[in-house]
Tab-separated table of C-alpha atoms in Angstrom:
chain	number	residue	atom	x	y	z
A	1	ASP	CA	-0.745	-11.690	-16.516
A	2	ALA	CA	-1.635	-13.099	-13.358
A	3	GLY	CA	-0.448	-10.594	-10.904
A	4	VAL	CA	1.414	-10.620	-7.655
A	5	ILE	CA	1.057	-14.396	-6.602
A	6	GLN	CA	1.530	-14.980	-2.723
A	7	SER	CA	1.537	-17.764	-0.578
A	8	PRO	CA	0.130	-18.902	1.231
A	9	ARG	CA	-3.212	-17.084	1.830
A	10	HIS	CA	-3.479	-17.875	5.266
A	11	GLU	CA	-1.043	-19.232	8.080
A	12	VAL	CA	-1.601	-20.384	11.422
A	13	THR	CA	1.278	-21.228	13.307
A	14	GLU	CA	2.398	-21.454	16.792
A	15	MET	CA	4.673	-18.782	19.038
A	16	GLY	CA	8.351	-20.069	18.355
A	17	GLN	CA	7.867	-21.274	15.062
A	18	GLU	CA	9.556	-19.944	11.738
A	19	VAL	CA	7.202	-18.324	9.180
A	20	THR	CA	8.087	-18.168	5.703
A	21	LEU	CA	6.210	-16.215	2.913
A	22	ARG	CA	6.494	-16.068	-0.481
A	23	CYS	CA	5.942	-13.955	-3.584
A	24	LYS	CA	6.181	-13.877	-7.131
A	25	PRO	CA	5.707	-10.605	-8.505
A	26	ILE	CA	4.668	-9.520	-11.939
A	27	SER	CA	7.167	-10.612	-14.646
A	28	GLY	CA	9.092	-7.528	-15.754
A	29	HIS	CA	8.319	-5.360	-12.954
A	30	ASP	CA	12.193	-4.415	-11.070
A	31	TYR	CA	10.832	-3.352	-7.610
A	32	LEU	CA	9.020	-5.913	-5.212
A	33	PHE	CA	7.758	-4.475	-2.038
A	34	TRP	CA	6.712	-6.116	1.161
A	35	TYR	CA	4.203	-4.519	3.424
A	36	ARG	CA	2.226	-5.319	7.010
A	37	GLN	CA	-1.219	-4.398	7.637
A	38	THR	CA	-2.554	-4.455	11.204
A	39	MET	CA	-5.350	-2.703	13.028
A	40	MET	CA	-3.146	-0.765	15.294
A	41	ARG	CA	-0.560	0.484	12.750
A	42	GLY	CA	-2.030	0.369	9.707
A	43	LEU	CA	0.032	-0.350	6.609
A	44	GLU	CA	3.693	-0.329	6.575
A	45	LEU	CA	6.507	-0.811	4.301
A	46	LEU	CA	8.917	-3.168	5.363
A	47	ILE	CA	11.347	-3.476	2.557
A	48	TYR	CA	11.821	-3.170	-0.907
A	49	PHE	CA	14.117	-4.676	-3.409
A	50	ASN	CA	15.089	-2.982	-6.909
A	51	ASN	CA	16.442	-5.522	-9.348
A	52	ASN	CA	16.773	-8.298	-6.398
A	53	VAL	CA	18.819	-6.264	-4.065
A	54	PRO	CA	17.174	-4.807	-1.093
A	55	ILE	CA	16.860	-0.953	-1.069
A	56	ASP	CA	15.270	0.014	1.756
A	57	ASP	CA	14.989	-2.310	4.875
A	58	SER	CA	14.380	0.484	7.403
A	59	GLY	CA	11.152	-0.765	8.117
A	60	MET	CA	11.651	-4.155	9.204
A	61	PRO	CA	10.549	-4.647	12.693
A	62	GLU	CA	13.840	-6.607	14.312
A	63	ASP	CA	16.026	-9.056	13.568
A	64	ARG	CA	13.395	-11.664	13.768
A	65	PHE	CA	12.330	-10.407	10.313
A	66	SER	CA	14.262	-11.219	7.227
A	67	ALA	CA	13.480	-11.005	3.404
A	68	LYS	CA	15.601	-12.377	0.202
A	69	MET	CA	14.940	-11.785	-3.479
A	70	PRO	CA	16.951	-15.167	-5.141
A	71	ASN	CA	16.014	-14.234	-8.545
A	72	ALA	CA	13.673	-11.791	-10.406
A	73	SER	CA	10.877	-13.937	-9.897
A	74	PHE	CA	10.712	-14.820	-6.272
A	75	SER	CA	11.021	-13.167	-2.487
A	76	THR	CA	10.507	-14.869	0.777
A	77	LEU	CA	9.660	-13.073	4.028
A	78	LYS	CA	10.616	-15.051	6.840
A	79	ILE	CA	10.011	-14.377	10.700
A	80	GLN	CA	11.914	-16.659	13.162
A	81	PRO	CA	10.704	-16.895	15.993
A	82	SER	CA	7.330	-15.993	15.247
A	83	GLU	CA	5.303	-13.917	18.122
A	84	PRO	CA	1.122	-13.282	18.710
A	85	ARG	CA	2.336	-9.696	17.963
A	86	ASP	CA	3.319	-10.563	14.433
A	87	SER	CA	-0.368	-11.512	13.579
A	88	ALA	CA	-0.950	-9.274	10.564
A	89	VAL	CA	-1.798	-9.598	6.386
A	90	TYR	CA	1.332	-9.355	4.936
A	91	PHE	CA	1.207	-7.867	1.460
A	92	CYS	CA	3.869	-8.059	-1.516
A	93	ALA	CA	3.769	-5.558	-4.336
A	94	SER	CA	5.706	-5.099	-7.412
A	95	SER	CA	6.259	-2.232	-9.656
A	96	LEU	CA	7.532	-1.078	-13.051
A	97	PRO	CA	11.346	0.254	-13.560
A	98	ALA	CA	11.959	3.792	-12.596
A	99	GLY	CA	9.694	5.711	-14.702
A	100	GLY	CA	7.021	3.772	-13.655
A	101	LEU	CA	7.904	2.386	-10.122
A	102	GLU	CA	5.417	5.263	-8.527
A	103	THR	CA	2.415	2.692	-9.163
A	104	GLN	CA	2.415	-0.454	-7.348
A	105	TYR	CA	0.466	-3.516	-7.903
A	106	PHE	CA	-0.493	-5.351	-4.817
A	107	GLY	CA	-0.827	-9.357	-4.165
A	108	PRO	CA	-4.176	-10.621	-2.500
A	109	GLY	CA	-1.716	-10.768	0.992
A	110	THR	CA	-1.179	-13.658	3.663
A	111	ARG	CA	-3.198	-13.483	6.624
A	112	LEU	CA	-0.758	-14.540	9.209
A	113	LEU	CA	-2.037	-15.441	12.817
A	114	VAL	CA	0.473	-16.621	15.267
A	115	LEU	CA	-1.034	-18.034	18.804
B	1	ALA	CA	10.074	13.554	7.642
B	2	GLN	CA	7.325	12.955	4.920
B	3	THR	CA	3.721	12.122	6.802
B	4	VAL	CA	0.078	11.379	5.121
B	5	THR	CA	-2.749	12.206	7.060
B	6	GLN	CA	-6.602	10.805	6.715
B	7	SER	CA	-8.367	12.680	9.225
B	8	GLN	CA	-11.726	10.576	8.514
B	9	PRO	CA	-11.697	7.380	10.156
B	10	GLU	CA	-15.475	6.449	8.403
B	11	MET	CA	-17.739	7.973	6.406
B	12	SER	CA	-20.698	7.070	4.721
B	13	VAL	CA	-22.852	8.049	1.760
B	14	GLN	CA	-25.986	7.188	0.139
B	15	GLU	CA	-25.978	5.354	-3.354
B	16	ALA	CA	-25.871	8.022	-6.307
B	17	GLU	CA	-24.588	10.307	-4.124
B	18	THR	CA	-21.119	11.887	-4.321
B	19	VAL	CA	-18.289	11.858	-1.522
B	20	THR	CA	-15.281	13.539	-0.601
B	21	LEU	CA	-12.413	11.750	1.130
B	22	SER	CA	-9.452	14.165	2.660
B	23	CYS	CA	-5.866	13.847	2.399
B	24	THR	CA	-3.229	15.654	3.454
B	25	TYR	CA	0.582	15.294	3.533
B	26	ASP	CA	3.713	16.821	4.392
B	27	THR	CA	6.571	16.865	2.506
B	28	SER	CA	10.003	19.148	1.685
B	29	GLU	CA	10.339	17.606	-1.972
B	30	SER	CA	9.173	18.959	-5.249
B	31	ASN	CA	8.702	15.817	-7.371
B	32	TYR	CA	6.316	13.269	-5.925
B	33	TYR	CA	3.457	10.991	-6.731
B	34	LEU	CA	0.100	10.641	-4.497
B	35	PHE	CA	-2.223	8.015	-4.892
B	36	TRP	CA	-5.686	6.606	-3.335
B	37	TYR	CA	-5.639	2.749	-3.256
B	38	LYS	CA	-9.119	1.069	-2.148
B	39	GLN	CA	-9.221	-1.903	-0.300
B	40	PRO	CA	-12.265	-4.071	-0.432
B	41	PRO	CA	-13.615	-6.536	2.212
B	42	SER	CA	-11.393	-9.054	0.105
B	43	ARG	CA	-8.433	-7.342	1.491
B	44	GLN	CA	-7.000	-6.725	-2.287
B	45	MET	CA	-5.168	-3.173	-2.292
B	46	ILE	CA	-6.300	-1.980	-5.765
B	47	LEU	CA	-5.128	1.357	-7.231
B	48	VAL	CA	-7.939	3.993	-8.053
B	49	ILE	CA	-6.091	7.160	-9.092
B	50	ARG	CA	-2.709	8.675	-9.186
B	51	GLN	CA	-1.308	12.158	-9.285
B	52	GLU	CA	2.019	13.559	-10.231
B	53	ALA	CA	3.341	16.368	-8.215
B	54	TYR	CA	4.610	18.293	-11.573
B	55	LYS	CA	0.833	18.118	-12.806
B	56	GLN	CA	-1.523	21.012	-12.185
B	57	GLN	CA	-4.516	19.252	-13.588
B	58	ASN	CA	-6.495	17.100	-11.620
B	59	ALA	CA	-6.421	13.536	-12.578
B	60	THR	CA	-9.524	12.084	-13.067
B	61	GLU	CA	-10.788	8.191	-14.009
B	62	ASN	CA	-14.503	8.061	-14.484
B	63	ARG	CA	-16.227	8.454	-11.576
B	64	PHE	CA	-13.057	9.424	-9.250
B	65	SER	CA	-11.145	12.358	-9.446
B	66	VAL	CA	-8.642	14.325	-7.035
B	67	ASN	CA	-8.302	17.762	-5.940
B	68	PHE	CA	-4.720	18.592	-5.616
B	69	GLN	CA	-3.593	21.411	-4.027
B	70	LYS	CA	-0.074	21.318	-4.123
B	71	ALA	CA	0.571	24.405	-1.523
B	72	ALA	CA	-1.937	23.345	0.697
B	73	LYS	CA	-0.498	19.728	0.501
B	74	SER	CA	-4.272	18.237	0.132
B	75	PHE	CA	-4.986	15.640	-2.274
B	76	SER	CA	-9.094	14.503	-1.713
B	77	LEU	CA	-10.527	12.184	-3.510
B	78	LYS	CA	-13.800	12.604	-4.996
B	79	ILE	CA	-16.580	9.892	-5.758
B	80	SER	CA	-19.046	10.477	-7.894
B	81	ASP	CA	-22.474	8.508	-8.662
B	82	SER	CA	-21.362	6.207	-5.464
B	83	GLN	CA	-22.061	2.641	-6.032
B	84	LEU	CA	-22.564	-0.144	-3.513
B	85	GLY	CA	-19.316	-1.562	-4.860
B	86	ASP	CA	-17.197	1.493	-3.362
B	87	THR	CA	-17.819	0.336	-0.306
B	88	ALA	CA	-14.291	-0.394	1.161
B	89	MET	CA	-11.224	1.167	2.662
B	90	TYR	CA	-9.547	3.924	1.180
B	91	PHE	CA	-5.763	4.951	1.715
B	92	CYS	CA	-4.234	7.561	0.406
B	93	ALA	CA	-0.172	7.026	-0.019
B	94	PHE	CA	2.587	9.067	-0.833
B	95	MET	CA	5.917	8.238	-2.829
B	96	GLY	CA	8.835	10.528	-2.787
B	97	PRO	CA	12.618	10.964	-2.538
B	98	THR	CA	14.599	10.988	0.161
B	99	SER	CA	17.956	10.368	1.081
B	100	GLY	CA	18.663	8.658	-2.329
B	101	THR	CA	15.988	6.556	-1.878
B	102	TYR	CA	12.173	6.309	-2.469
B	103	LYS	CA	9.698	6.429	0.662
B	104	TYR	CA	6.288	5.236	0.376
B	105	ILE	CA	4.022	6.287	3.417
B	106	PHE	CA	0.315	5.185	3.358
B	107	GLY	CA	-2.136	6.958	5.438
B	108	THR	CA	-4.491	5.183	8.188
B	109	GLY	CA	-7.277	4.842	5.837
B	110	THR	CA	-10.756	5.995	5.812
B	111	ARG	CA	-13.337	3.245	5.864
B	112	LEU	CA	-16.272	4.053	3.226
B	113	LYS	CA	-19.720	2.749	3.430
B	114	VAL	CA	-21.960	3.330	0.554
B	115	LEU	CA	-25.638	2.725	1.703
B	116	ALA	CA	-28.654	1.507	-0.341
């Protein structure tokens, strides 16, 4: 398996623009997670899905952030409008169904820079 | 609320020596999982080792082992025979149930440098 795939790997945009980050989980994994990593706040869980349904979005910072999972093999994290403080590395991770969900497999991350 | 604390922001160790990274956590749950993840300069997060709270035996993976003290809520990582490739950021993480869902919490990390 190719592992968790994220795109783009790097994104530079200007304040106010819409940003869409994409993730393809490992096939057969029912859980998908979005994390944000910054120097100041470390690694934060933003939201996670089970069988395409959002389970816990309490980590989503504000309404400018939204995440969707239209099917089992694709998820997006959207920021609209983007702000410089959104600059971070965004990770997607996936894990097996309950009984194995404790082990997450991370993608390579998307490094976002908002100017 | 569950918390994970890594009190050592940075550590260094000589190649081939042994180093221990500390992690403490707080939870009122009895069933949970603990992990150590490694993040090398490439930024990829890699699972190093995991421990189920219901298991008393400490997990081991080759040169990596943990000292799990459930009563003390301590979960340290020991790296034996350190190698240059072990240079990375190490994150301790907790996963457990709360309010009908699962919470995943990462510590702030320990930056480990292995010296030649």
